[in-house]
Short mmCIF file of C-alpha atoms in Angstrom, two decimals:
data_model
loop_
_atom_site.label_atom_id
_atom_site.label_comp_id
_atom_site.label_asym_id
_atom_site.label_seq_id
_atom_site.Cartn_x
_atom_site.Cartn_y
_atom_site.Cartn_z
CA UNK A 1 32.45 206.38 115.83
CA UNK A 2 34.12 203.61 117.73
CA UNK A 3 32.50 202.29 120.76
CA UNK A 4 35.55 203.49 122.84
CA UNK A 5 34.86 207.04 121.75
CA UNK A 6 30.98 207.26 122.23
CA UNK A 7 29.58 203.79 122.51
CA UNK A 8 27.41 202.51 119.68
CA UNK A 9 25.15 205.00 118.08
CA UNK A 10 21.39 204.44 118.72
CA UNK A 11 19.85 202.15 116.25
CA UNK A 12 16.29 203.57 116.55
CA UNK A 13 14.73 206.85 116.39
CA UNK A 14 13.44 207.80 119.97
CA UNK A 15 9.81 208.37 120.51
CA UNK A 16 10.33 211.93 121.52
CA UNK A 17 12.27 212.63 118.20
CA UNK A 18 9.52 211.05 116.10
CA UNK A 19 6.73 213.55 117.44
CA UNK A 20 6.40 216.75 115.71
CA UNK A 21 8.40 219.36 117.50
CA UNK A 22 5.30 221.62 118.05
CA UNK A 23 3.63 218.74 119.73
CA UNK A 24 6.76 218.10 121.98
CA UNK A 25 6.75 221.83 123.14
CA UNK A 26 3.20 221.71 124.57
CA UNK A 27 4.19 220.17 127.93
CA UNK A 28 7.25 222.35 128.30
CA UNK A 29 5.40 225.51 127.54
CA UNK A 30 2.80 224.45 129.90
CA UNK A 31 5.43 223.89 132.63
CA UNK A 32 7.04 227.17 131.73
CA UNK A 33 3.87 229.11 132.12
CA UNK A 34 3.28 227.51 135.53
CA UNK A 35 6.81 228.42 136.69
CA UNK A 36 6.39 231.72 135.37
CA UNK A 37 3.27 232.36 137.49
CA UNK A 38 4.84 230.75 140.49
CA UNK A 39 7.99 233.02 140.41
CA UNK A 40 6.26 236.11 139.07
CA UNK A 41 7.94 236.42 135.80
CA UNK A 42 7.93 234.37 132.40
CA UNK A 43 11.23 235.63 131.35
CA UNK A 44 12.92 235.14 134.77
CA UNK A 45 15.55 232.59 133.25
CA UNK A 46 17.03 235.61 131.35
CA UNK A 47 18.95 236.39 134.56
CA UNK A 48 20.28 232.82 134.96
CA UNK A 49 23.64 233.98 133.66
CA UNK A 50 24.20 237.56 134.48
CA UNK A 51 26.48 239.41 131.99
CA UNK A 52 25.22 237.13 129.02
CA UNK A 53 22.61 238.54 126.74
CA UNK A 54 19.18 237.05 127.96
CA UNK A 55 21.12 234.81 130.31
CA UNK A 56 21.65 232.81 127.15
CA UNK A 57 18.02 231.82 126.41
CA UNK A 58 18.30 233.28 122.84
CA UNK A 59 20.13 235.93 120.75
CA UNK A 60 23.35 235.85 122.59
CA UNK A 61 26.81 235.42 120.80
CA UNK A 62 29.48 232.70 121.26
CA UNK A 63 32.01 235.52 121.98
CA UNK A 64 30.19 236.74 125.00
CA UNK A 65 30.94 233.42 126.63
CA UNK A 66 34.67 233.31 125.48
CA UNK A 67 35.18 236.82 126.61
CA UNK A 68 33.81 235.94 130.09
CA UNK A 69 36.61 233.19 130.38
CA UNK A 70 39.56 233.65 132.65
CA UNK A 71 42.80 232.09 131.84
CA UNK A 72 41.88 228.43 132.97
CA UNK A 73 38.64 228.37 130.89
CA UNK A 74 40.52 229.91 127.90
CA UNK A 75 43.26 227.30 128.05
CA UNK A 76 40.60 224.56 127.64
CA UNK A 77 38.84 226.24 124.63
CA UNK A 78 39.85 226.05 120.95
CA UNK A 79 41.60 229.14 119.76
CA UNK A 80 39.53 231.46 117.52
CA UNK A 81 39.45 234.79 115.69
CA UNK A 82 36.46 236.80 114.69
CA UNK A 83 35.40 239.12 111.96
CA UNK A 84 32.67 241.22 110.63
CA UNK A 85 31.56 240.06 107.10
CA UNK A 86 31.86 242.88 104.67
CA UNK A 87 34.64 244.34 106.64
CA UNK A 88 37.52 241.88 105.89
CA UNK A 89 39.30 240.44 103.14
CA UNK A 90 40.80 236.86 102.69
CA UNK A 91 44.28 238.34 103.41
CA UNK A 92 42.79 239.88 106.83
CA UNK A 93 41.50 236.29 107.54
CA UNK A 94 44.73 234.47 106.65
CA UNK A 95 46.84 237.05 108.73
CA UNK A 96 44.59 236.64 111.82
CA UNK A 97 44.70 232.81 111.67
CA UNK A 98 48.55 232.95 111.40
CA UNK A 99 48.85 235.38 114.30
CA UNK A 100 46.63 233.05 116.25
CA UNK A 101 48.64 229.92 115.27
CA UNK A 102 45.45 228.40 113.66
CA UNK A 103 46.05 226.43 110.54
CA UNK A 104 43.46 225.15 107.76
CA UNK A 105 41.29 223.35 107.94
CA UNK A 106 39.37 225.59 110.40
CA UNK A 107 35.71 225.84 111.48
CA UNK A 108 33.70 228.90 110.45
CA UNK A 109 30.61 229.64 112.45
CA UNK A 110 28.24 232.63 113.18
CA UNK A 111 28.66 234.37 116.33
CA UNK A 112 24.86 234.37 116.98
CA UNK A 113 23.60 230.98 115.71
CA UNK A 114 21.54 227.92 116.66
CA UNK A 115 21.68 224.21 115.81
CA UNK A 116 24.67 224.51 113.59
CA UNK A 117 23.23 226.74 110.88
CA UNK A 118 26.05 228.42 109.13
CA UNK A 119 28.80 226.25 110.40
CA UNK A 120 31.16 225.00 107.77
CA UNK A 121 34.63 223.44 107.66
CA UNK A 122 37.06 225.41 105.55
CA UNK A 123 39.75 223.58 103.97
CA UNK A 124 41.56 226.06 101.89
CA UNK A 125 41.56 229.65 100.65
CA UNK A 126 38.87 229.06 98.03
CA UNK A 127 36.55 227.87 100.95
CA UNK A 128 37.47 231.14 102.95
CA UNK A 129 36.55 233.24 99.69
CA UNK A 130 33.35 231.27 99.26
CA UNK A 131 32.32 231.89 103.14
CA UNK A 132 33.06 235.62 102.87
CA UNK A 133 31.15 235.92 99.80
CA UNK A 134 28.14 234.06 101.23
CA UNK A 135 28.10 235.18 104.73
CA UNK A 136 25.74 238.26 105.36
CA UNK A 137 27.43 241.51 105.51
CA UNK A 138 27.54 243.23 108.91
CA UNK A 139 27.23 239.98 110.87
CA UNK A 140 30.03 238.71 112.89
CA UNK A 141 31.47 235.17 112.51
CA UNK A 142 34.35 233.09 114.01
CA UNK A 143 37.01 230.98 112.61
CA UNK A 144 38.03 228.44 115.17
CA UNK A 145 40.75 225.80 115.35
CA UNK A 146 39.35 222.49 114.11
CA UNK A 147 39.28 219.95 116.82
CA UNK A 148 39.96 216.59 115.25
CA UNK A 149 39.36 214.37 118.29
CA UNK A 150 36.69 211.80 117.15
CA UNK A 151 34.26 212.24 120.22
CA UNK A 152 31.80 215.03 120.81
CA UNK A 153 29.81 215.60 123.97
CA UNK A 154 27.43 218.21 125.49
CA UNK A 155 28.28 218.59 129.25
CA UNK A 156 25.25 220.08 130.99
CA UNK A 157 26.32 222.15 134.13
CA UNK A 158 24.31 223.75 136.93
CA UNK A 159 25.39 225.75 140.09
CA UNK A 160 23.14 227.38 142.60
CA UNK A 161 24.39 231.06 143.07
CA UNK A 162 25.16 230.49 146.72
CA UNK A 163 26.85 227.18 146.18
CA UNK A 164 30.67 226.82 146.17
CA UNK A 165 30.63 224.22 143.57
CA UNK A 166 28.23 222.94 140.70
CA UNK A 167 27.37 219.65 139.34
CA UNK A 168 26.64 217.96 135.93
CA UNK A 169 23.11 217.65 135.28
CA UNK A 170 23.59 215.28 132.24
CA UNK A 171 26.11 214.29 129.38
CA UNK A 172 24.97 214.17 125.77
CA UNK A 173 27.13 212.08 123.38
CA UNK A 174 26.70 213.06 119.86
CA UNK A 175 26.97 210.68 116.92
CA UNK A 176 27.81 212.39 113.55
CA UNK A 177 25.60 211.34 110.42
CA UNK A 178 27.73 208.64 108.76
CA UNK A 179 27.43 205.43 106.87
CA UNK A 180 29.47 202.26 107.41
CA UNK A 181 30.56 200.25 104.35
CA UNK A 182 29.58 196.59 103.60
CA UNK A 183 31.78 196.21 100.50
CA UNK A 184 28.80 196.14 98.27
CA UNK A 185 26.64 199.19 98.44
CA UNK A 186 27.34 202.61 97.30
CA UNK A 187 27.19 205.70 99.72
CA UNK A 188 24.01 206.75 97.99
CA UNK A 189 22.28 203.22 98.69
CA UNK A 190 23.53 203.32 102.34
CA UNK A 191 22.02 206.66 102.93
CA UNK A 192 18.76 205.66 101.27
CA UNK A 193 18.43 202.78 103.70
CA UNK A 194 19.10 204.82 106.82
CA UNK A 195 15.88 206.66 108.38
CA UNK A 196 18.21 209.36 110.07
CA UNK A 197 20.34 210.16 107.06
CA UNK A 198 17.31 210.70 104.98
CA UNK A 199 16.87 213.70 107.23
CA UNK A 200 20.29 215.09 106.18
CA UNK A 201 19.10 214.85 102.36
CA UNK A 202 16.16 216.92 103.22
CA UNK A 203 17.49 219.24 105.86
CA UNK A 204 16.94 223.04 105.05
CA UNK A 205 20.18 225.03 105.44
CA UNK A 206 22.55 221.99 104.95
CA UNK A 207 24.82 221.00 102.09
CA UNK A 208 25.98 217.43 101.58
CA UNK A 209 29.08 216.67 99.58
CA UNK A 210 29.90 213.08 99.04
CA UNK A 211 30.45 210.82 95.98
CA UNK A 212 27.12 208.96 95.79
CA UNK A 213 28.80 206.18 93.64
CA UNK A 214 31.57 205.33 96.13
CA UNK A 215 31.45 201.94 97.53
CA UNK A 216 33.03 201.99 101.05
CA UNK A 217 34.94 198.93 101.99
CA UNK A 218 33.57 196.60 104.63
CA UNK A 219 33.57 198.43 108.14
CA UNK A 220 34.86 201.87 106.46
CA UNK A 221 33.13 204.68 108.18
CA UNK A 222 32.36 207.75 106.19
CA UNK A 223 31.32 211.03 108.03
CA UNK A 224 28.84 213.08 106.22
CA UNK A 225 28.75 216.29 108.12
CA UNK A 226 30.66 218.90 110.09
CA UNK A 227 27.78 219.33 112.61
CA UNK A 228 26.23 216.49 114.51
CA UNK A 229 22.64 217.95 115.00
CA UNK A 230 19.65 215.70 114.59
CA UNK A 231 18.28 218.03 111.95
CA UNK A 232 21.06 216.66 109.62
CA UNK A 233 20.77 213.01 110.62
CA UNK A 234 22.94 212.93 113.74
CA UNK A 235 22.06 210.97 116.85
CA UNK A 236 21.89 211.65 120.56
CA UNK A 237 22.75 209.33 123.35
CA UNK A 238 22.53 209.78 127.18
CA UNK A 239 26.30 209.32 128.46
CA UNK A 240 25.43 210.60 132.00
CA UNK A 241 26.89 207.34 133.56
CA UNK A 242 30.30 208.67 132.29
CA UNK A 243 30.10 211.69 134.93
CA UNK A 244 32.96 210.99 137.31
CA UNK A 245 34.47 213.31 140.22
CA UNK A 246 37.41 214.12 137.95
CA UNK A 247 35.23 215.21 134.92
CA UNK A 248 32.77 217.24 137.38
CA UNK A 249 35.54 219.01 138.98
CA UNK A 250 37.18 220.03 135.61
CA UNK A 251 33.92 221.43 134.32
CA UNK A 252 33.16 223.17 137.60
CA UNK A 253 36.57 224.67 137.71
CA UNK A 254 36.16 226.00 134.00
CA UNK A 255 32.61 227.38 134.85
CA UNK A 256 33.64 229.05 138.03
CA UNK A 257 36.29 230.72 135.77
CA UNK A 258 33.58 232.54 133.73
CA UNK A 259 32.18 235.04 136.17
CA UNK A 260 28.59 234.53 136.99
CA UNK A 261 27.94 231.47 134.78
CA UNK A 262 25.46 229.19 136.53
CA UNK A 263 23.68 227.04 134.03
CA UNK A 264 24.45 225.85 130.48
CA UNK A 265 26.06 223.37 128.30
CA UNK A 266 29.77 222.89 127.32
CA UNK A 267 30.09 221.34 123.70
CA UNK A 268 33.48 219.64 123.75
CA UNK A 269 35.63 217.22 121.72
CA UNK A 270 37.53 214.41 123.36
CA UNK A 271 39.76 211.45 122.18
CA UNK A 272 38.05 208.52 124.15
CA UNK A 273 35.67 207.89 126.85
CA UNK A 274 38.43 207.26 129.34
CA UNK A 275 39.78 210.69 128.49
CA UNK A 276 36.38 212.27 128.86
CA UNK A 277 36.03 210.58 132.34
CA UNK A 278 39.34 211.77 133.32
CA UNK A 279 38.24 215.34 132.51
CA UNK A 280 40.43 215.56 129.29
CA UNK A 281 38.56 217.56 126.70
CA UNK A 282 38.72 220.74 124.55
CA UNK A 283 35.79 223.25 124.44
CA UNK A 284 34.19 224.26 121.09
CA UNK A 285 31.56 226.51 122.28
CA UNK A 286 29.38 227.19 125.31
CA UNK A 287 25.47 227.72 125.54
CA UNK A 288 23.56 229.22 128.27
CA UNK A 289 20.08 229.01 129.78
CA UNK A 290 18.52 227.97 126.47
CA UNK A 291 20.49 224.85 126.40
CA UNK A 292 18.05 221.88 125.83
CA UNK A 293 18.61 218.74 127.91
CA UNK A 294 19.00 216.72 124.69
CA UNK A 295 20.58 213.83 126.47
CA UNK A 296 16.85 212.94 127.06
CA UNK A 297 16.55 212.43 123.28
CA UNK A 298 18.17 208.99 123.63
CA UNK A 299 15.81 206.47 122.16
CA UNK A 300 16.08 204.29 125.39
CA UNK A 301 13.87 206.90 127.20
CA UNK A 302 10.02 206.81 127.10
CA UNK A 303 8.13 209.94 126.60
CA UNK A 304 7.52 210.11 130.40
CA UNK A 305 11.24 209.77 131.08
CA UNK A 306 11.89 212.63 128.61
CA UNK A 307 9.76 215.11 130.33
CA UNK A 308 10.87 214.11 133.78
CA UNK A 309 14.44 215.26 132.71
CA UNK A 310 13.42 218.21 130.85
CA UNK A 311 11.07 219.38 133.64
CA UNK A 312 13.85 219.08 136.21
CA UNK A 313 16.07 221.19 134.01
CA UNK A 314 13.33 223.90 133.78
CA UNK A 315 12.65 223.91 137.45
CA UNK A 316 16.35 224.25 138.13
CA UNK A 317 16.57 227.07 135.69
CA UNK A 318 13.79 229.17 137.36
CA UNK A 319 15.21 228.35 140.80
CA UNK A 320 18.70 229.59 139.93
CA UNK A 321 17.28 232.68 138.13
CA UNK A 322 15.20 233.47 141.20
CA UNK A 323 18.21 233.32 143.40
CA UNK A 324 19.95 235.72 141.10
CA UNK A 325 17.06 238.06 141.02
CA UNK A 326 17.19 238.08 144.88
CA UNK A 327 20.79 239.28 144.60
CA UNK A 328 19.84 242.34 142.45
CA UNK A 329 19.58 240.90 138.75
CA UNK A 330 16.76 241.72 136.74
CA UNK A 331 15.11 239.60 133.90
CA UNK A 332 14.56 241.32 130.51
CA UNK A 333 11.17 242.00 129.27
CA UNK A 334 9.03 239.77 127.15
CA UNK A 335 9.16 242.13 124.31
CA UNK A 336 12.99 242.44 124.49
CA UNK A 337 13.08 238.55 124.40
CA UNK A 338 10.85 238.33 121.40
CA UNK A 339 13.02 240.98 119.50
CA UNK A 340 16.05 238.85 120.21
CA UNK A 341 14.47 235.67 118.95
CA UNK A 342 13.18 237.35 115.76
CA UNK A 343 16.57 238.98 115.17
CA UNK A 344 18.33 235.55 115.55
CA UNK A 345 15.72 233.88 113.21
CA UNK A 346 16.26 236.58 110.67
CA UNK A 347 19.98 236.04 110.78
CA UNK A 348 19.92 232.36 110.50
CA UNK A 349 17.96 232.74 107.25
CA UNK A 350 20.87 234.60 105.78
CA UNK A 351 23.64 232.26 106.72
CA UNK A 352 25.27 229.90 104.16
CA UNK A 353 24.33 226.21 104.53
CA UNK A 354 26.26 224.09 106.93
CA UNK A 355 28.42 221.44 105.43
#
């Protein structure tokens, strides 16, 4: 990805990223327990975004956010159609795409998902047939217009319930797993020499398709995945310095056109950093209270810096949720939250691999 689009990708793996996830979670869980005791509810953040299942902590669908959108927010979002697997045919899919003005390639994604599991780029009718065959019956999925803009960002937004406007808590710049040719080495060799890309080869629930013997020319950039998650070799960088008044105002206007949306992350595509700073982007999807402040994963941050950012997000999440509770909203039970989590994990295990 060119520097004018997202800056140079991080060359190193961050300290936080190097640690086992279970170890990373210990301080977060400890703070969550303390906040739960302070506010009298461990599941209080489930009322952060009233109208969204669990406030977006876990188990909610992408369609819940899209259906909450007014005309302004919808106009900023990539068009989509949705289906229930086992209840539609290839002809149904093609007809719905045509009615929505969506052409192939299109992005297929589960309604209830996480970290890009089950997300595939479909190029033709054979790919549609394959997705329909592999996606679990009875589960809902979306086909969305493919946004070809080269930049991808996560815009983390918060708004206190009694505030007239919100703000950007952070900006995540995503770098897709890719190799850059040197005119000598094959793609397979380039991947073998990249610590991050080795992760893509080992990633469960992911399918790599490339010619291992192809030798990219000098400077030729080859993207290896539809998704940019670190689980498949993507890299995260903190782009919070690109927050401008124009970008903040644009995100705030969209969020306020989504009913009682108070905290979450907009995943967007954009043409250049100048365009992003001007508030020119298209939304791929929205995540709620469970959105991680992953801009903190930038390798430039120390472990202490990472937890400072993450702890701030969790404090805000509880404070916003407490304000909503005072307005009559009620958190769900711990049992209900656990059931949502388990149902989501069971569904993810059935999805076809991302590509």
